[in-house]
Short mmCIF file of C-alpha atoms (C1' of nucleotides) in Angstrom, two decimals:
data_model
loop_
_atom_site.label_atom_id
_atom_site.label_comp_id
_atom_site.label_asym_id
_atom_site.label_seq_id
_atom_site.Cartn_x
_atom_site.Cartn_y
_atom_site.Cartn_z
CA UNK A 1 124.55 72.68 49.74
CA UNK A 2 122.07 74.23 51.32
CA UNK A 3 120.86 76.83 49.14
CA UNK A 4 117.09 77.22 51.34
CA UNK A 5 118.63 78.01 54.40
CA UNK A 6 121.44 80.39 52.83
CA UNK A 7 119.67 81.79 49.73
CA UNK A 8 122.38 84.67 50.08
CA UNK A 9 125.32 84.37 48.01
CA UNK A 10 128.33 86.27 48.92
CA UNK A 11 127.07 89.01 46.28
CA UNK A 12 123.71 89.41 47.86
CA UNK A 13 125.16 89.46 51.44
CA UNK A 14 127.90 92.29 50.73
CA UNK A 15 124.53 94.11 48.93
CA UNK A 16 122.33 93.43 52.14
CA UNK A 17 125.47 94.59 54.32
CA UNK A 18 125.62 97.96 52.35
CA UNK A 19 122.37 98.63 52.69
CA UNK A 20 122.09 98.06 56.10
CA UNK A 21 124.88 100.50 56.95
CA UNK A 22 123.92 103.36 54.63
CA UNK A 23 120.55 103.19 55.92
CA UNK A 24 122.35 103.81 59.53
CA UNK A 25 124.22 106.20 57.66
CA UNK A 26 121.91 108.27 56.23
CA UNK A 27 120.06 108.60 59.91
CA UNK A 28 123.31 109.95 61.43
CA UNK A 29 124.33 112.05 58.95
CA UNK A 30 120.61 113.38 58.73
CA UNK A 31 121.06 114.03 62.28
CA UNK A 32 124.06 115.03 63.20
CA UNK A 33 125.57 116.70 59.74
CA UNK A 34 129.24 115.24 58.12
CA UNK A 35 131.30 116.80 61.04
CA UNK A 36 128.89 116.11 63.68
CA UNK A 37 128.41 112.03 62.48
CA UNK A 38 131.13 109.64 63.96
CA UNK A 39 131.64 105.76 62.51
CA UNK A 40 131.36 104.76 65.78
CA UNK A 41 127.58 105.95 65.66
CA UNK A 42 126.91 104.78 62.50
CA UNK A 43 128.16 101.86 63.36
CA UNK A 44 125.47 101.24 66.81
CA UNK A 45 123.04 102.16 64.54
CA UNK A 46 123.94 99.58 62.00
CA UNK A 47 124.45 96.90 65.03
CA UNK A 48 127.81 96.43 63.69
CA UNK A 49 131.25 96.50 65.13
CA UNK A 50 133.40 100.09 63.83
CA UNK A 51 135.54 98.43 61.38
CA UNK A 52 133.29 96.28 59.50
CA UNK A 53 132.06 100.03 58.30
CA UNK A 54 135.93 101.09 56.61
CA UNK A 55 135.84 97.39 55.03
CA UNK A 56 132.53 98.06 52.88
CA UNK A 57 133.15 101.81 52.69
CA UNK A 58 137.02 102.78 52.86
CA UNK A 59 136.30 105.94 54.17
CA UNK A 60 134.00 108.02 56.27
CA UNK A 61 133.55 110.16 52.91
CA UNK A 62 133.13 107.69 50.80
CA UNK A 63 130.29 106.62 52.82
CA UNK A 64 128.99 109.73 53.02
CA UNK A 65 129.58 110.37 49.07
CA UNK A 66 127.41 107.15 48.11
CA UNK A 67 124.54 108.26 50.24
CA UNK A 68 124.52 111.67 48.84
CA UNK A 69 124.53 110.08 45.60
CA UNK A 70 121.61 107.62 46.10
CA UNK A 71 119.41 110.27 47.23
CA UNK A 72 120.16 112.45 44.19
CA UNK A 73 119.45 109.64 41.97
CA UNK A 74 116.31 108.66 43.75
CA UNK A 75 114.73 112.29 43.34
CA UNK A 76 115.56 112.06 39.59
CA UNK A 77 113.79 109.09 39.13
CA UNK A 78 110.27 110.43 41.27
CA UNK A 79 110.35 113.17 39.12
CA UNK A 80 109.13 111.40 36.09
CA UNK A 81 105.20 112.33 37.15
CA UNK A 82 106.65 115.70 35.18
CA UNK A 83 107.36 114.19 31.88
CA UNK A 84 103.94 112.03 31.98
CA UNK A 85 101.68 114.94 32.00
CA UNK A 86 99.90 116.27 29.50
CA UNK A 87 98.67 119.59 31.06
CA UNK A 88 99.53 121.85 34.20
CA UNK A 89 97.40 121.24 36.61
CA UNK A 90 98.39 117.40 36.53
CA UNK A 91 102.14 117.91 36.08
CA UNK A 92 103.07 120.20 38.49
CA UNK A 93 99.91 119.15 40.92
CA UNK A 94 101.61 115.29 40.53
CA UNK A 95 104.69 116.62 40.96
CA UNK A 96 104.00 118.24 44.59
CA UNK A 97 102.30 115.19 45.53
CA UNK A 98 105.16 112.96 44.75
CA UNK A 99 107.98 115.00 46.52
CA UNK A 100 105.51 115.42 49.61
CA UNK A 101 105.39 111.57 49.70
CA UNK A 102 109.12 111.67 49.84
CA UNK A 103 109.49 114.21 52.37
CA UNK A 104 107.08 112.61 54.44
CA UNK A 105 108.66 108.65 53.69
CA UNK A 106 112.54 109.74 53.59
CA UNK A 107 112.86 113.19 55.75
CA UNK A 108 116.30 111.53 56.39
CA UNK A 109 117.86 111.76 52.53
CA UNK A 110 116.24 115.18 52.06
CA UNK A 111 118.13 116.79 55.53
CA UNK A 112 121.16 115.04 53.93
CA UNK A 113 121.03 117.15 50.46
CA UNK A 114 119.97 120.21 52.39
CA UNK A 115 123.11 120.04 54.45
CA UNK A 116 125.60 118.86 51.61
CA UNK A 117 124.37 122.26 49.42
CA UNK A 118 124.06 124.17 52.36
CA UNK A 119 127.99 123.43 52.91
CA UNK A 120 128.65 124.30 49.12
CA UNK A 121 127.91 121.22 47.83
CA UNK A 122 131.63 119.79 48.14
CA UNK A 123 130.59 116.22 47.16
CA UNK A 124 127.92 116.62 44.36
CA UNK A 125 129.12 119.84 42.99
CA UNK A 126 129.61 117.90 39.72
CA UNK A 127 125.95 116.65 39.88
CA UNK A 128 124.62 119.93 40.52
CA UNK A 129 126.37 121.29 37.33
CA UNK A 130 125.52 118.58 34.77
CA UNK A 131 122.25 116.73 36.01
CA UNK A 132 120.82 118.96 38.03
CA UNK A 133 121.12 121.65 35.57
CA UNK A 134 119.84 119.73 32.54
CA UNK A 135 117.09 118.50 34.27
CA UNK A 136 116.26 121.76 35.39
CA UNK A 137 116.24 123.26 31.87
CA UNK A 138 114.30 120.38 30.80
CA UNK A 139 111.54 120.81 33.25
CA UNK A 140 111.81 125.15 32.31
CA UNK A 141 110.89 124.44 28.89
CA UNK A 142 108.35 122.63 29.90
CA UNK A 143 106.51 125.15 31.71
CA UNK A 144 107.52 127.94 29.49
CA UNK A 145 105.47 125.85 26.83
CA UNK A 146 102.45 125.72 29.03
CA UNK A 147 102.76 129.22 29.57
CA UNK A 148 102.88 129.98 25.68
CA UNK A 149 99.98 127.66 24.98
CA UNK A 150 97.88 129.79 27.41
CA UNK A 151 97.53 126.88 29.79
CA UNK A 152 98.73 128.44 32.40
CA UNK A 153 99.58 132.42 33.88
CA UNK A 154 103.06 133.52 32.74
CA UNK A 155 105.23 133.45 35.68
CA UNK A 156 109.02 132.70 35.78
CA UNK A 157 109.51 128.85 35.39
CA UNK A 158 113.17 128.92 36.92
CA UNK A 159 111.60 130.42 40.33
CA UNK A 160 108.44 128.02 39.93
CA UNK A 161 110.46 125.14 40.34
CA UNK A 162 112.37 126.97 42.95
CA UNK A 163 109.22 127.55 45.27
CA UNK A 164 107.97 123.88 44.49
CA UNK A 165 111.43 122.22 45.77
CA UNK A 166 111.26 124.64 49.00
CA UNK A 167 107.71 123.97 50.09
CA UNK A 168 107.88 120.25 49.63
CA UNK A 169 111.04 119.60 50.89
CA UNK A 170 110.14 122.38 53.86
CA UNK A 171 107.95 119.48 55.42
CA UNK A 172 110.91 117.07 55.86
CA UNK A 173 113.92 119.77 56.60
CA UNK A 174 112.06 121.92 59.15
CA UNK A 175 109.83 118.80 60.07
CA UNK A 176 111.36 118.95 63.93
CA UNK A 177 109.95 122.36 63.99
CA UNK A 178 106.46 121.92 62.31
CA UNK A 179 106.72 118.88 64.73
CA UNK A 180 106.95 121.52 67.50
CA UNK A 181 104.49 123.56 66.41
CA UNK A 182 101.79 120.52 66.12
CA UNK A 183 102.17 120.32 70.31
CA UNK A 184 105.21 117.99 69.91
CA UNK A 185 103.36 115.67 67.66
CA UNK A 186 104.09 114.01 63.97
CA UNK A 187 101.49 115.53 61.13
CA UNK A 188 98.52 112.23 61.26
CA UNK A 189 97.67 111.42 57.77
CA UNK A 190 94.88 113.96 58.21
CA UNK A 191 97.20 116.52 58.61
CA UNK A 192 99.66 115.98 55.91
CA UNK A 193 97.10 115.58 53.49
CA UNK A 194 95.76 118.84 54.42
CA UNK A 195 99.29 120.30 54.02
CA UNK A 196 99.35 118.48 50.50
CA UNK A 197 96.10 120.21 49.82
CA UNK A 198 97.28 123.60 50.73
CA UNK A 199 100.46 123.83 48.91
CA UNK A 200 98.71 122.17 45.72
CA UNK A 201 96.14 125.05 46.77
CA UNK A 202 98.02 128.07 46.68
CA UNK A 203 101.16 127.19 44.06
CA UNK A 204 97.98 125.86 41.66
CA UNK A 205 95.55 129.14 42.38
CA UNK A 206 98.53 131.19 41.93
CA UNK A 207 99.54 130.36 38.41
CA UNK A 208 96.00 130.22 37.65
CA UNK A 209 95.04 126.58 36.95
CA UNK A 210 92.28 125.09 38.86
CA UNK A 211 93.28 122.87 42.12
CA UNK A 212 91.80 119.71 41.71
CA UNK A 213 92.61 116.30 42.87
CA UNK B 1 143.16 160.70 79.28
CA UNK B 2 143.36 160.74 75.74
CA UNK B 3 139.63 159.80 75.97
CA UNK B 4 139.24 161.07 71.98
CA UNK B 5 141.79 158.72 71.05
CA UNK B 6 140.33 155.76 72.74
CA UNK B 7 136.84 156.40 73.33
CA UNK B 8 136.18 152.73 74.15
CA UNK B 9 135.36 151.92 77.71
CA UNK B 10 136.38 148.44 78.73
CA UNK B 11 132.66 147.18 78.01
CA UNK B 12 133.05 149.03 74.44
CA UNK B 13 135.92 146.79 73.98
CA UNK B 14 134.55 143.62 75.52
CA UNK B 15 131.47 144.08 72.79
CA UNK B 16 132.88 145.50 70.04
CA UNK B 17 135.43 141.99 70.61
CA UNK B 18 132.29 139.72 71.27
CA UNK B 19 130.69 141.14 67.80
CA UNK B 20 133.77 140.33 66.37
CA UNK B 21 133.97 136.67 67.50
CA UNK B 22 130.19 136.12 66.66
CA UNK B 23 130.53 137.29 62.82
CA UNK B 24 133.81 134.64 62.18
CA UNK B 25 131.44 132.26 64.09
CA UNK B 26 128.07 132.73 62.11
CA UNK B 27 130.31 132.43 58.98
CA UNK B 28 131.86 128.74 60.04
CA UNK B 29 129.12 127.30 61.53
CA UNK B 30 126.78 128.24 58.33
CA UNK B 31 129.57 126.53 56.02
CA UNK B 32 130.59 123.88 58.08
CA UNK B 33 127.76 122.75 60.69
CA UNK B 34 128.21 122.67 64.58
CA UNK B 35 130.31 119.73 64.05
CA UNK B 36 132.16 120.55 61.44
CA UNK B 37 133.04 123.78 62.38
CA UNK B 38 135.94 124.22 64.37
CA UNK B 39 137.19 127.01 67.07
CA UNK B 40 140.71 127.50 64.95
CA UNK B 41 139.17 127.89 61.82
CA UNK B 42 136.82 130.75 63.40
CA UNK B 43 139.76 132.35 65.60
CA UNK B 44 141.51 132.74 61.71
CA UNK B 45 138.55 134.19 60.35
CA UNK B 46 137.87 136.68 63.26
CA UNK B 47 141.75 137.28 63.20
CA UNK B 48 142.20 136.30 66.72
CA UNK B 49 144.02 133.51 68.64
CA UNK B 50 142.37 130.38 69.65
CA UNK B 51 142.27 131.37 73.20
CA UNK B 52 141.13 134.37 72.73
CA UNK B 53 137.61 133.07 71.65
CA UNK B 54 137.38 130.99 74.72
CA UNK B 55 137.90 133.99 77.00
CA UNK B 56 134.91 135.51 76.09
CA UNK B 57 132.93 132.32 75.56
CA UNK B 58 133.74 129.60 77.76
CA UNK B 59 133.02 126.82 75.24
CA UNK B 60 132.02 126.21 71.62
CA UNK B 61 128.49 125.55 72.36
CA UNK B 62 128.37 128.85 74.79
CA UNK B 63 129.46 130.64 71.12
CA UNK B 64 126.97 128.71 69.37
CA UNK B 65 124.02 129.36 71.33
CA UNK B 66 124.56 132.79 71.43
CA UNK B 67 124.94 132.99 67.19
CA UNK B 68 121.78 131.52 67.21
CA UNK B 69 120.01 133.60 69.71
CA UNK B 70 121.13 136.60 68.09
CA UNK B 71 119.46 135.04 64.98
CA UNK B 72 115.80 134.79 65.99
CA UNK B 73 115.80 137.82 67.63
CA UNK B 74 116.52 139.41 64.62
CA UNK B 75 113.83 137.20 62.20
CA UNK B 76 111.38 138.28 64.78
CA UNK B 77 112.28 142.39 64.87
CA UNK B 78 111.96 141.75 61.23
CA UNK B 79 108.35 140.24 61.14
CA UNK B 80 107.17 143.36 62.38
CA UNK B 81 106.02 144.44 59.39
CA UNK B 82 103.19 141.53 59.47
CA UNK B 83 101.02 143.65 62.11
CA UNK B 84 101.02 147.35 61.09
CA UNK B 85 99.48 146.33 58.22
CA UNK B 86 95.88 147.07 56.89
CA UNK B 87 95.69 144.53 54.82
CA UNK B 88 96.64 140.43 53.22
CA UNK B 89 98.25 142.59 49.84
CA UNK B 90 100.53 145.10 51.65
CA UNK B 91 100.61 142.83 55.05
CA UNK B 92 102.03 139.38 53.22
CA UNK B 93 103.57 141.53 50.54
CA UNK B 94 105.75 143.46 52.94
CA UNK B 95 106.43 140.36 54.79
CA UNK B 96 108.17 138.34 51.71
CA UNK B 97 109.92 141.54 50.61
CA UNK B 98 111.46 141.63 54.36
CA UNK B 99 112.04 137.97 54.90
CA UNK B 100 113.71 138.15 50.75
CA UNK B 101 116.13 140.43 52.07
CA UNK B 102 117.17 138.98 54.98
CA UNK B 103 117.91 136.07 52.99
CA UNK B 104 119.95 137.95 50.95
CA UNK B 105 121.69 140.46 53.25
CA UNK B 106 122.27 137.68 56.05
CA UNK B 107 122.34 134.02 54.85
CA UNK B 108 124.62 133.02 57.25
CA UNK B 109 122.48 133.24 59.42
CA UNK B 110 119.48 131.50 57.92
CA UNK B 111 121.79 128.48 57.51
CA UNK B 112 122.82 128.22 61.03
CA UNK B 113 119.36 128.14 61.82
CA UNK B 114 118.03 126.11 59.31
CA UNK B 115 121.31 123.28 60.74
CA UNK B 116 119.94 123.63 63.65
CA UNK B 117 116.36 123.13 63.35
CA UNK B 118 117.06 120.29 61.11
CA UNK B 119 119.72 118.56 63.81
CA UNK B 120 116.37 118.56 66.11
CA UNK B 121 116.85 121.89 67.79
CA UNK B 122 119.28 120.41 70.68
CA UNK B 123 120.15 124.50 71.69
CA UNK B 124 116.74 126.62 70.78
CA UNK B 125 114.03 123.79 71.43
CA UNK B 126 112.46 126.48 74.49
CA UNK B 127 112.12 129.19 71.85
CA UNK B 128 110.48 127.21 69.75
CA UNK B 129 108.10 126.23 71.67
CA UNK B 130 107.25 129.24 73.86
CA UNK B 131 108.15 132.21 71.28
CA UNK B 132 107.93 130.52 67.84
CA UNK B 133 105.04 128.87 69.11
CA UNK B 134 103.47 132.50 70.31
CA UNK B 135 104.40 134.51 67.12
CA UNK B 136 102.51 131.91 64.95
CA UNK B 137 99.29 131.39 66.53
CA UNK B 138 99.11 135.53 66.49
CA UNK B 139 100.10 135.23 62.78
CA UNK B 140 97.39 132.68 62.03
CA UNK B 141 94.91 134.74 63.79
CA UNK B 142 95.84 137.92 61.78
CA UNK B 143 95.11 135.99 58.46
CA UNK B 144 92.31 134.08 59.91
CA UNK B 145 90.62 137.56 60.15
CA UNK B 146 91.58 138.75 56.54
CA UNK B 147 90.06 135.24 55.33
CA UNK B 148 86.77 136.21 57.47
CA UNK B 149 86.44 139.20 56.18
CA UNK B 150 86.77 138.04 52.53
CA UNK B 151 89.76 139.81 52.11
CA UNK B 152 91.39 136.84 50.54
CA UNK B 153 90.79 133.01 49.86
CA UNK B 154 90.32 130.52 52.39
CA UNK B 155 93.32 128.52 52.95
CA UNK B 156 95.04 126.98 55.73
CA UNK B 157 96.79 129.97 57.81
CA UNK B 158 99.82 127.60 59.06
CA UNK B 159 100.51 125.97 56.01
CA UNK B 160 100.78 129.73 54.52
CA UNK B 161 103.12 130.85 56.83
CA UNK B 162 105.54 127.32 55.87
CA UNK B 163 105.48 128.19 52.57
CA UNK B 164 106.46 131.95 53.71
CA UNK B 165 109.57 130.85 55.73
CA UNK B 166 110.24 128.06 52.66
CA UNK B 167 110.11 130.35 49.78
CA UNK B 168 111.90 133.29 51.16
CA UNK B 169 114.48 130.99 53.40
CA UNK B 170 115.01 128.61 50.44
CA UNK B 171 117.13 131.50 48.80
CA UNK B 172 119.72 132.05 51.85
CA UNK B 173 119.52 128.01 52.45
CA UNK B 174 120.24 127.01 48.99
CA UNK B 175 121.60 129.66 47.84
CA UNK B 176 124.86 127.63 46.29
CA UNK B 177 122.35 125.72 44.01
CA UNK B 178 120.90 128.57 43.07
CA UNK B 179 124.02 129.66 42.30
CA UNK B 180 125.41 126.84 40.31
CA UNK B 181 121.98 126.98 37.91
CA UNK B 182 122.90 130.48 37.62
CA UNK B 183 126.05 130.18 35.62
CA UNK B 184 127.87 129.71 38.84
CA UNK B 185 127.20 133.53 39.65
CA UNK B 186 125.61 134.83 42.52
CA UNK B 187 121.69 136.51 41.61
CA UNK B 188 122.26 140.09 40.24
CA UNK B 189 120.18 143.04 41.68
CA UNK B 190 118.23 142.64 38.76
CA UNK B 191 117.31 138.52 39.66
CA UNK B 192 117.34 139.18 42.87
CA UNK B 193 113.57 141.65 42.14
CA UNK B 194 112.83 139.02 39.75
CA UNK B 195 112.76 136.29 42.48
CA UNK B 196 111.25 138.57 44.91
CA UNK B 197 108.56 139.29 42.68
CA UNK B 198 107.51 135.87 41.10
CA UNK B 199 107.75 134.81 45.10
CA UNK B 200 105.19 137.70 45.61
CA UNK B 201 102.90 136.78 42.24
CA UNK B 202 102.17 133.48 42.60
CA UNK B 203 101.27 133.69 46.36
CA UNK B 204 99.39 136.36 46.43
CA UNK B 205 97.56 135.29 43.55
CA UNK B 206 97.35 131.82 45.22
CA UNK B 207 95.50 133.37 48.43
CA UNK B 208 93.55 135.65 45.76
CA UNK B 209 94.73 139.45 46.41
CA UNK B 210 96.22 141.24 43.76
CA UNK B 211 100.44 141.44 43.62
CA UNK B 212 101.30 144.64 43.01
CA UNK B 213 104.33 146.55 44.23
"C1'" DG C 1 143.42 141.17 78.93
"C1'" DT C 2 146.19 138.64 75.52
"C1'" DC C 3 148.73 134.95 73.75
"C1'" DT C 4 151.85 130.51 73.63
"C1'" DA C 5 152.26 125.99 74.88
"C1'" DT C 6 150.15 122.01 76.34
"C1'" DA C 7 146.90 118.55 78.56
"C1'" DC C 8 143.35 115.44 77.63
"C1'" DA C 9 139.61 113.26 75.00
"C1'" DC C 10 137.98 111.62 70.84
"C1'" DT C 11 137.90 110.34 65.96
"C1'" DG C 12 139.08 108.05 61.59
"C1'" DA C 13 141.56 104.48 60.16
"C1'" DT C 14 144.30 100.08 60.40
"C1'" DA C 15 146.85 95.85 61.96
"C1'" DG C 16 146.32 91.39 62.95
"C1'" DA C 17 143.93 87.40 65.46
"C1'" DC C 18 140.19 84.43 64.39
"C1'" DG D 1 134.71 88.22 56.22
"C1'" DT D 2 134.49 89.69 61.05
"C1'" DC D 3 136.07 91.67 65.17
"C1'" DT D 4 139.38 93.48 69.04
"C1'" DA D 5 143.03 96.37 70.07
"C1'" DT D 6 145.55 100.16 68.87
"C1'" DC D 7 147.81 104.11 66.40
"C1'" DA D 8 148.20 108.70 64.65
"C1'" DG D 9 146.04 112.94 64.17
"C1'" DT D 10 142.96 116.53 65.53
"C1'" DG D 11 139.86 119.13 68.56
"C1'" DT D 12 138.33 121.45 72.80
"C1'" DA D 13 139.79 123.51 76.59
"C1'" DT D 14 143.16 125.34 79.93
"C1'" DA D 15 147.52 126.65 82.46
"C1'" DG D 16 150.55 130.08 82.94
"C1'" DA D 17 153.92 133.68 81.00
"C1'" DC D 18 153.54 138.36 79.70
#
DNA sequence: GTCTATACACTGATAGAC
DNA sequence: GTCTATCAGTGTATAGAC
């Protein structure tokens, strides 16, 4: 029965729908914050009528709760460059390089988990507790077994990691305002890879491995 | 008149009223965003009734704008410490120790502006692009002169300032997940020098000075 | 100047036709 | 599954007594 014309089955077309309205979600909320974000905006965005929104996602929060969660999950998995390393310089140098790339692709998720912890977190607080904090040890040991092996200065791995997540994610949460500051204009690619170069620069120099790459 | 037992003058009253309003009102909007926040929730905080709030500012984006005013006025006083320097060491030094304690003494504030900034500046755009604008090309041109003189490395002036106001910021701004990966507890005195001076260490041996103090 | 009561607009959510 | 019409609740702002 027509199976070229309507490869979707009803499966793929509730997925497709989903998508379509988180990504319109995930602008607004960007944008505007939970309070600030109506359905009704979401909903233009999406290019669907207001109530098709509360019969894929019940509730505003519930929307709100699945793109939180999404993000999280898509950070976890970009972090791998981490594991994959065998030495400093190419861990924590991949590691800036991959969460500028998502700053500069998806500036919309990263405004989205800086205003959900910024607001205490009331969604993800669970995440924050388990994953987050697991992951963070993880990544502590890490560098604390760089530092021991003399690969690397000694400095506190907790605040490390701390000042990595900041600088990256700076570029996508302030980006209206380094925006501003470049005479209105978006960084060209010549300009973000000279702020990749500077952060991988100064965070590399500083715990005394050489910046290469 | 019993003028010892009210010494306030009607303008007295007026500010010390107006001071009043705008500490409930840095508070809400910092948890709760513009949008979220609401003008009953910050009348109960300030202790005052709803009405109240409206006499002295006529709407809830009148209140806003002025929390927010109040706030870079005070980041810039506080940057002061950038120019009667002699030097990269004591000049950058002093400036992470201030901007560090700001974050910690006022992160309400830092929040608000941080929600603002990333909701596109809708109520400070003008400042940032006459003032902001202003204070960072003199910045730039302070360390521009320090890397002339061989004072310290050659690196990218602007993209040392961003990860300045990300480092130091990141500590009001996320200060709940910092939190949570701290056994739920907020930093101690103790952690609070420790962040301050890996912050210091690893930047100022990025831009090659020595980090003491 | 201060506060209570209320007007008016808007939002999240739903009922019900198609 | 999709959409229009609508309800109930909440928010900003104000009128008017004190």
């Amino acid at each position: 029965m027509n199976i070229a014309a309507k490869p979707q089955s009803k499966k793929q077309r509730r997925e497709a729908q989903e998508k379509l309205i988180l990504e319109a979600a995930e602008k607004v909320f960007a944008e505007a914050g939970f309070g600030g974000a109506t359905m009704q905006l979401i909903a233009d965005v999406a290019g669907l009528p207001k109530a098709n929104l509360h019969y894929y996602f019940p509730t505003k929060e519930s929307l709100y709760r699945q793109v939180v969660q999404n993000i999280f999950q898509f950070w976890l998995r970009a972090a791998d460059v981490f594991d994959s390393a065998e030495g400093p310089a190419e861990g924590i140098g991949a590691y800036i390089d991959a969460k500028m790339e998502i700053s500069r692709a998806y500036p919309a998720g990263s405004k989205v988990w800086a205003s959900e912890v910024m607001h205490r977190a009331p969604v993800i607080q669970d995440y924050l507790e388990t994953t987050l904090a697991e992951w963070t040890d993880g990544r502590m040991k890490v560098i604390q077994r760089w530092i021991d092996e003399g690969r690397m200065n000694p400095v506190n791995p907790r605040h490390l990691l701390y000042m990595l997540w900041a600088t990256t994610q700076h570029y996508a949460d302030f980006g209206h305002q380094i925006e501003t500051l470049n005479e209105g204009k978006a960084l060209s690619d010549q300009q973000w890879a000279e702020a990749k170069a500077s952060v991988k620069q100064i965070i590399l120099t500083g715990i005394g491995v050489s910046a290469e790459g």
